[in-house]
Coordinates of C-alpha atoms in Angstrom, one line a residue:
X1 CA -16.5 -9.9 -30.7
X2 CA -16.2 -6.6 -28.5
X3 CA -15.0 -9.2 -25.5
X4 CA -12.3 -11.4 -27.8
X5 CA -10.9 -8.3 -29.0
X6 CA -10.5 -6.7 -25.2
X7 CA -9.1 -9.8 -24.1
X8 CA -6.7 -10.3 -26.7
X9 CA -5.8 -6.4 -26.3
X10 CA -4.9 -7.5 -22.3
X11 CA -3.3 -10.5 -23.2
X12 CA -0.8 -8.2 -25.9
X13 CA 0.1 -5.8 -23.1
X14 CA 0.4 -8.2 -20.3
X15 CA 3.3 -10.2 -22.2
X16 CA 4.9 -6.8 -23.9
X17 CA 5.1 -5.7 -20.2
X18 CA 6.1 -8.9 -18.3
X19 CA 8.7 -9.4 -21.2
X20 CA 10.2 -5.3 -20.7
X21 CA 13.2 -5.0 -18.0
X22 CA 12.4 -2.8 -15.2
X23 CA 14.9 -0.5 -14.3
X24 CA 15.1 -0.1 -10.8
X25 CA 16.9 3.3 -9.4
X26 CA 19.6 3.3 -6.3
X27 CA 17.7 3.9 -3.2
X28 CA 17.6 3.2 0.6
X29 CA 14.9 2.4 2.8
X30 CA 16.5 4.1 5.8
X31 CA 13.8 3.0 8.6
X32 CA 10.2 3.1 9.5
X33 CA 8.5 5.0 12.3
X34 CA 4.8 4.0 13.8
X35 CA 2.8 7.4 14.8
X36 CA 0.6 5.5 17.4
X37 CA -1.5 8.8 18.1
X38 CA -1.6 9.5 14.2
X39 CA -0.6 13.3 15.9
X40 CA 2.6 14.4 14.6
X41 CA 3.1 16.5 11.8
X42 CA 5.2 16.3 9.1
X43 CA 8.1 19.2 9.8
X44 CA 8.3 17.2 13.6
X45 CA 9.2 13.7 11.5
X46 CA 11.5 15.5 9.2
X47 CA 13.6 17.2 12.2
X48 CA 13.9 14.1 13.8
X49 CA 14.2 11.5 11.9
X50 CA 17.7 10.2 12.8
X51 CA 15.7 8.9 16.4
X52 CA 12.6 8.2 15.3
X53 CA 13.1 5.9 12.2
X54 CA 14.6 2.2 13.2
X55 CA 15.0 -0.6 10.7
X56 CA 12.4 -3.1 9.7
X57 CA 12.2 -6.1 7.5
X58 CA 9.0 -7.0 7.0
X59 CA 6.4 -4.8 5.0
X60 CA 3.5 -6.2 6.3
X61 CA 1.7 -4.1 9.2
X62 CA -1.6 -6.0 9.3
X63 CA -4.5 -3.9 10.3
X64 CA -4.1 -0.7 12.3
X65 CA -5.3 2.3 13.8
X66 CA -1.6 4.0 13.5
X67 CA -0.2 6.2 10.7
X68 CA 3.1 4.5 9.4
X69 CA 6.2 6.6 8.2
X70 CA 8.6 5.2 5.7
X71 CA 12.3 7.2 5.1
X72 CA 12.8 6.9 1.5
X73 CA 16.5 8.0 0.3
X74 CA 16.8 8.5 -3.6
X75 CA 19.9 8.6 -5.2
X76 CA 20.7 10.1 -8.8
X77 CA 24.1 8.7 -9.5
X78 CA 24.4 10.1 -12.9
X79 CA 25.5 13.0 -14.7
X80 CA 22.2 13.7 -16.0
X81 CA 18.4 14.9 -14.5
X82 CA 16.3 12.2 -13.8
X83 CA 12.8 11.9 -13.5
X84 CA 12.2 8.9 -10.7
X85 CA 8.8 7.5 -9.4
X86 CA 7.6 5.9 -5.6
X87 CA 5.2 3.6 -6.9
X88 CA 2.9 1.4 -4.4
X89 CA 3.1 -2.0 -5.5
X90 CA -0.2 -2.7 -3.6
X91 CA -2.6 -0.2 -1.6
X92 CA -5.8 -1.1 -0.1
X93 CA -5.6 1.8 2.6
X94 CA -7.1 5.1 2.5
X95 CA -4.5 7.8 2.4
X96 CA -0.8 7.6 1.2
X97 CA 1.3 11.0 1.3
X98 CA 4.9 12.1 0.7
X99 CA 6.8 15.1 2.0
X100 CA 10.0 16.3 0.9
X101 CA 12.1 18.7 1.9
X102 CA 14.2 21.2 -0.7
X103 CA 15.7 24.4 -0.1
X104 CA 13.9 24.5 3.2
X105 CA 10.8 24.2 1.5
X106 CA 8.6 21.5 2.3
X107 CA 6.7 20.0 -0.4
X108 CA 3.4 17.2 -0.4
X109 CA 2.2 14.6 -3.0
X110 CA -1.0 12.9 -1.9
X111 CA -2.8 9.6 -3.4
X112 CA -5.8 7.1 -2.0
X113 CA -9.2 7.1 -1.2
X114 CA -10.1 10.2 1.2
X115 CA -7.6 12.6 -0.8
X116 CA -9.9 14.7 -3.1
X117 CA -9.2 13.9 -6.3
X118 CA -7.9 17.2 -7.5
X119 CA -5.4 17.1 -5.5
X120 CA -3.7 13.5 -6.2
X121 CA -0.6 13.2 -8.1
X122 CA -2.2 9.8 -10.0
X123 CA -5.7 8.9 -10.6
X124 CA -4.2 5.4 -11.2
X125 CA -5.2 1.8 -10.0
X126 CA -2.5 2.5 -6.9
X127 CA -0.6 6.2 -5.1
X128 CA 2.3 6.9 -7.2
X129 CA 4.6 9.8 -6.9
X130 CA 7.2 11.9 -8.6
X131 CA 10.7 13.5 -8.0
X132 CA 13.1 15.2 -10.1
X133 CA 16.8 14.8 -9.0
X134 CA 19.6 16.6 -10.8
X135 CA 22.6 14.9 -11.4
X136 CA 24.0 13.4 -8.3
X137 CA 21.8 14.7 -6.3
X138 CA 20.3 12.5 -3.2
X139 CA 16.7 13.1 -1.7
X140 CA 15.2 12.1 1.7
X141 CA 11.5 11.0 1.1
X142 CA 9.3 10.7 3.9
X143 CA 6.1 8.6 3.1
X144 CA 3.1 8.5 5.2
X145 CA 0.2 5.8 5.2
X146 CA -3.2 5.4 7.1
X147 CA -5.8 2.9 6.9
X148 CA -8.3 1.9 9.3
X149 CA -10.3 -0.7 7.3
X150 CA -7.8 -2.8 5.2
X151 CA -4.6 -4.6 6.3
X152 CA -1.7 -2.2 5.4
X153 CA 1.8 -2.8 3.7
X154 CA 4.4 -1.2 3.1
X155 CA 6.0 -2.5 -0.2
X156 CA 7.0 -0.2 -2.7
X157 CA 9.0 0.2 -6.0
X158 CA 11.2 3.1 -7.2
X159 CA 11.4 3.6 -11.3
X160 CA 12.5 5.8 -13.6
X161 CA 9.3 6.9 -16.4
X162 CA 9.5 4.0 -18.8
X163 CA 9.3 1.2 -16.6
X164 CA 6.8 3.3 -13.9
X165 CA 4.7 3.7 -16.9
X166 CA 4.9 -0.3 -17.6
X167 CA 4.4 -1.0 -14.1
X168 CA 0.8 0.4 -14.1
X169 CA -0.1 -0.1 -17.7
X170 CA 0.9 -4.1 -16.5
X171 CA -1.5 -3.6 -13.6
X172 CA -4.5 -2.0 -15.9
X173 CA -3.7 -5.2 -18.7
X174 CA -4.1 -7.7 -16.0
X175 CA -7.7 -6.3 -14.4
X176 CA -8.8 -6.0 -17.8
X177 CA -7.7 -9.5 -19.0
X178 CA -9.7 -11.0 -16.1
X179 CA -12.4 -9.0 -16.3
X180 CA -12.9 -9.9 -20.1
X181 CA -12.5 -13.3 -19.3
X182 CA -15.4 -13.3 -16.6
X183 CA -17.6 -11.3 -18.7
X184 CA -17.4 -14.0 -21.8
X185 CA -18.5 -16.3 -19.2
X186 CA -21.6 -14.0 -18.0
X187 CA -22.9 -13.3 -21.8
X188 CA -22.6 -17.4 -22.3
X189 CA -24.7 -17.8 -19.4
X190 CA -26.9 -15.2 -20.2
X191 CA -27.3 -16.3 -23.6
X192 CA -28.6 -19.9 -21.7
X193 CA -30.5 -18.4 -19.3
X194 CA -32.5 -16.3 -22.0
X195 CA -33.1 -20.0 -24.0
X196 CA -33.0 -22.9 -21.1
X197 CA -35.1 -20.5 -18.6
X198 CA -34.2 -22.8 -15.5
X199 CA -33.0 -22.0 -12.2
X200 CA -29.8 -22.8 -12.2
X201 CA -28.6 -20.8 -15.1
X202 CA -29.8 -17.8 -13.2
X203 CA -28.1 -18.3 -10.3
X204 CA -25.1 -19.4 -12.0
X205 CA -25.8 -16.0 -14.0
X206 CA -25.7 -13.8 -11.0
X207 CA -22.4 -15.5 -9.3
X208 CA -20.8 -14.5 -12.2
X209 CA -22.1 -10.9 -12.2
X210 CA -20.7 -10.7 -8.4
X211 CA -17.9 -11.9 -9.5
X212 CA -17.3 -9.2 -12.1
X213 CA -17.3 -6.0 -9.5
X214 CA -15.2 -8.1 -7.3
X215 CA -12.2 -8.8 -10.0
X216 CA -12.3 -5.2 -11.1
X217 CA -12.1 -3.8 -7.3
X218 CA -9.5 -6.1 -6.7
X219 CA -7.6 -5.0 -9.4
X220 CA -8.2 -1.7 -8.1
X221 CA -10.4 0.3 -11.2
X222 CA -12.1 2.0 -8.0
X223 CA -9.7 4.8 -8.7
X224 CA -11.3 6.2 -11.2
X225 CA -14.7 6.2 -9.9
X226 CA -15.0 8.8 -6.6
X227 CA -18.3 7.1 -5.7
X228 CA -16.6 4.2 -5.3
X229 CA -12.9 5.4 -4.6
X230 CA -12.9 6.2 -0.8
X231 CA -14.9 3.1 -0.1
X232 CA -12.5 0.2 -1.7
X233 CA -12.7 -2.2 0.9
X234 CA -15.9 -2.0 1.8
X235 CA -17.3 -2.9 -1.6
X236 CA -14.9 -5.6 -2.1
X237 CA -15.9 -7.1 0.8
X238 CA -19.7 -7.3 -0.2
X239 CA -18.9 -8.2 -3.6
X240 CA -16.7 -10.8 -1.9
X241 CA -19.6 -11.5 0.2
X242 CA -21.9 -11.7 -3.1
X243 CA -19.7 -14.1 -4.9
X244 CA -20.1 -17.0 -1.6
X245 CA -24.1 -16.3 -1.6
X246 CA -24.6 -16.9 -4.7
X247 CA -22.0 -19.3 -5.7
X248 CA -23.6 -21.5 -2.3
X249 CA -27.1 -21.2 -4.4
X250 CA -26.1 -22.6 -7.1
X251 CA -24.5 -25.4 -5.3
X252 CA -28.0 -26.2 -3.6
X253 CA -29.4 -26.3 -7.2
X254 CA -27.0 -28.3 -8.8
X255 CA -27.2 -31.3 -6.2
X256 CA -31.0 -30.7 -4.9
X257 CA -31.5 -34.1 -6.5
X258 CA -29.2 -35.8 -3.6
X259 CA -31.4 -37.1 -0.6
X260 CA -28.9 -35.2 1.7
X261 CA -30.4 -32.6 4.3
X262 CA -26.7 -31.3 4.9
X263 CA -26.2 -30.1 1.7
X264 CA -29.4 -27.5 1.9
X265 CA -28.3 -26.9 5.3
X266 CA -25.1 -25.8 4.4
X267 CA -25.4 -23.7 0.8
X268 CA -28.4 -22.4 2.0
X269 CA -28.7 -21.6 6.3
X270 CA -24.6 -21.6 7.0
X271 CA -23.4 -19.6 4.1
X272 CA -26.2 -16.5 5.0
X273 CA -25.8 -17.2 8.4
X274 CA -22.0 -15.8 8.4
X275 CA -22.7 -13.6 5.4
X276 CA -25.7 -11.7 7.8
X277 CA -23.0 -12.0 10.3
X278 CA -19.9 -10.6 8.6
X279 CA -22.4 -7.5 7.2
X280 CA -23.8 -6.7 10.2
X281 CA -20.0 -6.6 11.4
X282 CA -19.3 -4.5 8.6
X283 CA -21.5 -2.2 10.1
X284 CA -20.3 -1.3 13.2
X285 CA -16.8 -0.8 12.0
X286 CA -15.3 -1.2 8.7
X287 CA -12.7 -3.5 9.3
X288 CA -14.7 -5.8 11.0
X289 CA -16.6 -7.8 8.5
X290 CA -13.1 -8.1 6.4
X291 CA -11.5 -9.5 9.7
X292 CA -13.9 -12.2 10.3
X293 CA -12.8 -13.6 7.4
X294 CA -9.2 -13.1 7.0
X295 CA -8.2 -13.6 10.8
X296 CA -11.5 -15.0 12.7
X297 CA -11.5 -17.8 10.9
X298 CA -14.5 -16.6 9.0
X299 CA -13.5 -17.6 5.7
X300 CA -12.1 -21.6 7.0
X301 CA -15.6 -21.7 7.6
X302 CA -17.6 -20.9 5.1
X303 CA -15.0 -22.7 2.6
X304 CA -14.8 -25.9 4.3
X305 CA -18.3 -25.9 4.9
X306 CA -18.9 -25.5 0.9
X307 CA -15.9 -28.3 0.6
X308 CA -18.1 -30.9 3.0
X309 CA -20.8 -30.0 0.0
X310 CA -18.6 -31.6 -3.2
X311 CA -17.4 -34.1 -0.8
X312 CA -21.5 -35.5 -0.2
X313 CA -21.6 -35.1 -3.9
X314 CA -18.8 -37.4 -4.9
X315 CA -19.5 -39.5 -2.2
X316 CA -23.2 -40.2 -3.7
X317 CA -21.4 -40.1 -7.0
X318 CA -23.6 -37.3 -8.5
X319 CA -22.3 -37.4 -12.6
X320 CA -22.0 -33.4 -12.0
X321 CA -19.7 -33.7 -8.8
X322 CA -15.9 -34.6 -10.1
X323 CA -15.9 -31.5 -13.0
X324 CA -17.3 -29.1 -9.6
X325 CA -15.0 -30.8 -7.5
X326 CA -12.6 -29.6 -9.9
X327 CA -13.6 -26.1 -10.4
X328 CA -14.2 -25.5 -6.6
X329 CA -10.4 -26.5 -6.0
X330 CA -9.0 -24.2 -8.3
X331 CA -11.4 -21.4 -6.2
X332 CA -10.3 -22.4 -2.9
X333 CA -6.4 -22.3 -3.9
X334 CA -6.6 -18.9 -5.2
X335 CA -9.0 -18.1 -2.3
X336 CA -6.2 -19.6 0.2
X337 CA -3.4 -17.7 -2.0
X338 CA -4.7 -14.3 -1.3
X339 CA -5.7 -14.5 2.2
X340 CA -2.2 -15.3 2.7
X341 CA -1.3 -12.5 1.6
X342 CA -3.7 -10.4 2.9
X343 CA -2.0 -12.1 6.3
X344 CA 1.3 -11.1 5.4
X345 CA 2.6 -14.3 4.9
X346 CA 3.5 -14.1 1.1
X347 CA 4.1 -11.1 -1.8
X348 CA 1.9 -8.9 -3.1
X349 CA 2.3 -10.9 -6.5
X350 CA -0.2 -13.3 -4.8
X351 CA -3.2 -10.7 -4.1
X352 CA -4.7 -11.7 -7.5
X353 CA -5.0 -15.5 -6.6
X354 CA -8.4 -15.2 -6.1
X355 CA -9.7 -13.6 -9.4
X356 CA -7.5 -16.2 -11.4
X357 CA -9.5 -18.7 -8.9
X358 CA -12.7 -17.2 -9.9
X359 CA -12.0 -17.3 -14.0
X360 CA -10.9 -21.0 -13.4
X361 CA -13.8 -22.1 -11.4
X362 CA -16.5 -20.1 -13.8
X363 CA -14.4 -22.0 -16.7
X364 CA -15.5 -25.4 -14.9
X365 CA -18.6 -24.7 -14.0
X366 CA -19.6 -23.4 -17.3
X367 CA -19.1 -27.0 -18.4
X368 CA -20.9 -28.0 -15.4
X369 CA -23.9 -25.9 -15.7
X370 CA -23.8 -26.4 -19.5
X371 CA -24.1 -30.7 -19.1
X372 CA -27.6 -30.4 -17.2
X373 CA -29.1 -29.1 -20.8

């Protein structure tokens, strides 16, 4: 009941707020400039910013050792205050400040992982900041971004308070509707595991409890937990790496009845061979263990691998194989859709491909899991 009723909550405020306008304010990306030395303070950018920032399409930076500078102009082209908002539309990196400078004063907002929390602007999912400008009044903004453990972008939204206050409570809705979702699925497979008592059901069980931490990361909840905060990445990729172990488990399980040594082989030695891999990675430097995955070819692996798996099983035309072929398939293309855009190659409105994957898959395999009753 507790889970209907948050997922119907989610499901409320994700269509109130896809269905409000967002008003987006007047203002000017006026260049980016890369701080390869990560050495220069912020009263050098200011007084010279006419040669240090140059145009640039793209967002998408990738990962990097440099500190990245946007030059943000807001413009208040009415005859009345307003209140406006820099709003990330997605942050994975570890520090995000802004610097302004009024009446020769210079002023500092802060947001992401290694600022201490007292001293953020927003304890929200994502670095947000906020300017007054009287009326007609125009505002350099000079925004500064680091990460050395997650690819970094540079995509960003300027509101007024309404819609800024849409734009994150949209962002809360949609972890929380897919969170719900997952956990319905987890108590349903708990309640089988508790009465069936086999194997399968517990493995099935614990890729569903990975997959919970994951979604919620993802969505990034970390915010509000300083244990967890400074450290996004890090636990998103083990919980990533979680979701693969166990997920390959229950695979092994569900077709151990096939006379096929590959399928053992692959859900079982593969899948922990480039998990024990992609940890020990982790290890030695924090972006590692992501980038064997995104850009190593890490994850073609490890999901083709699992892919050759269904394929033995619909070849030997197990009765479980076309409803897991199904539900793998809706895994990998969310799977496929985010690492995309964790390459830069499509909008930040595609980073939660892979948690929609997840809620589709465990929707399958629920039907899956449940037929071997």
């Amino acid at each position: 009941m507790i889970t209907l009723r948050l997922f119907l909550i989610s499901l409320t405020l994700l269509t109130a707020t896809h269905a409000a306008a967002e008003e987006v304010v007047l203002h000017d990306r006026l260049g980016v400039w890369e701080d390869v030395l990560n050495s220069q303070s912020p009263d050098f950018v200011i007084d010279n910013a006419d040669s240090l920032f140059m145009p640039r399409e793209d967002t998408y930076i990738g990962f990097t050792q440099s500190t990245w500078w946007q030059r943000i102009a807001l413009n208040n082209p009415t005859d009345k205050e307003k209140e406006l908002y820099i709003l990330q539309k997605s942050f994975q990196g570890q520090e995000a400040r802004v610097y302004t400078l009024q009446n020769g004063a210079l002023t500092e907002q802060a947001g992401g992982g290694l600022v201490p929390r007292e001293q953020r602007t927003s304890l929200g999912p994502f670095p947000s900041f906020t300017f007054r400008l009287a009326p007609g009044e125009r505002l350099d903004v000079f925004l500064k971004q680091s990460s050395d453990f997650a690819a970094l972008r540079l995509d960003y939204e300027v509101m007024e308070r309404k819609p800024a206050f849409l734009f994150s409570l949209k962002h809360v809705s949609r972890g929380i509707f897919l969170a719900t979702f997952i956990l319905s699925l987890l108590l349903t497979s708990l309640m089988f595991t508790l009465t069936e008592r086999t194997k399968l059901f517990v493995l099935y069980s614990c890729f569903l409890l990975a997959s919970l931490p994951f979604v919620l990361i993802q969505q990034g909840f970390g915010a509000y937990f300083s244990w967890l905060d400074g450290q996004k990445v890090n636990y998103l990729f083990l919980t990533g790496v979680a979701v693969y172990v166990f997920f390959g488990l229950m695979l092994n399980e569900l077709f151990r009845d096939l006379d096929s040594p590959w399928i053992s082989f692959i859900t079982v030695g593969l899948n922990f061979a480039i998990c024990a891999a992609s940890l020990a990675a982790a290890l030695v430097d924090n972006s590692t263990g992501l980038n064997i995955y995104t850009n190593w070819g890490g994850a073609i692996i490890v999901n083709g691998a699992l892919t050759v798996v269904i394929l033995i099983a619909l070849q030997k035309k197990h009765p479980s194989a076309p409803l897991a072929a199904l539900g793998w398939a809706g895994f990998l293309t969310g799977a496929v859709l985010t690492m995309q855009y964790i390459r830069g190659n499509l909008a930040p409105g595609f980073q939660n491909s892979v948690g929609l994957g997840i809620i589709f898959e465990g929707l399958i395999f629920t039907l899956v899991v449940a037929s071997r009753i």
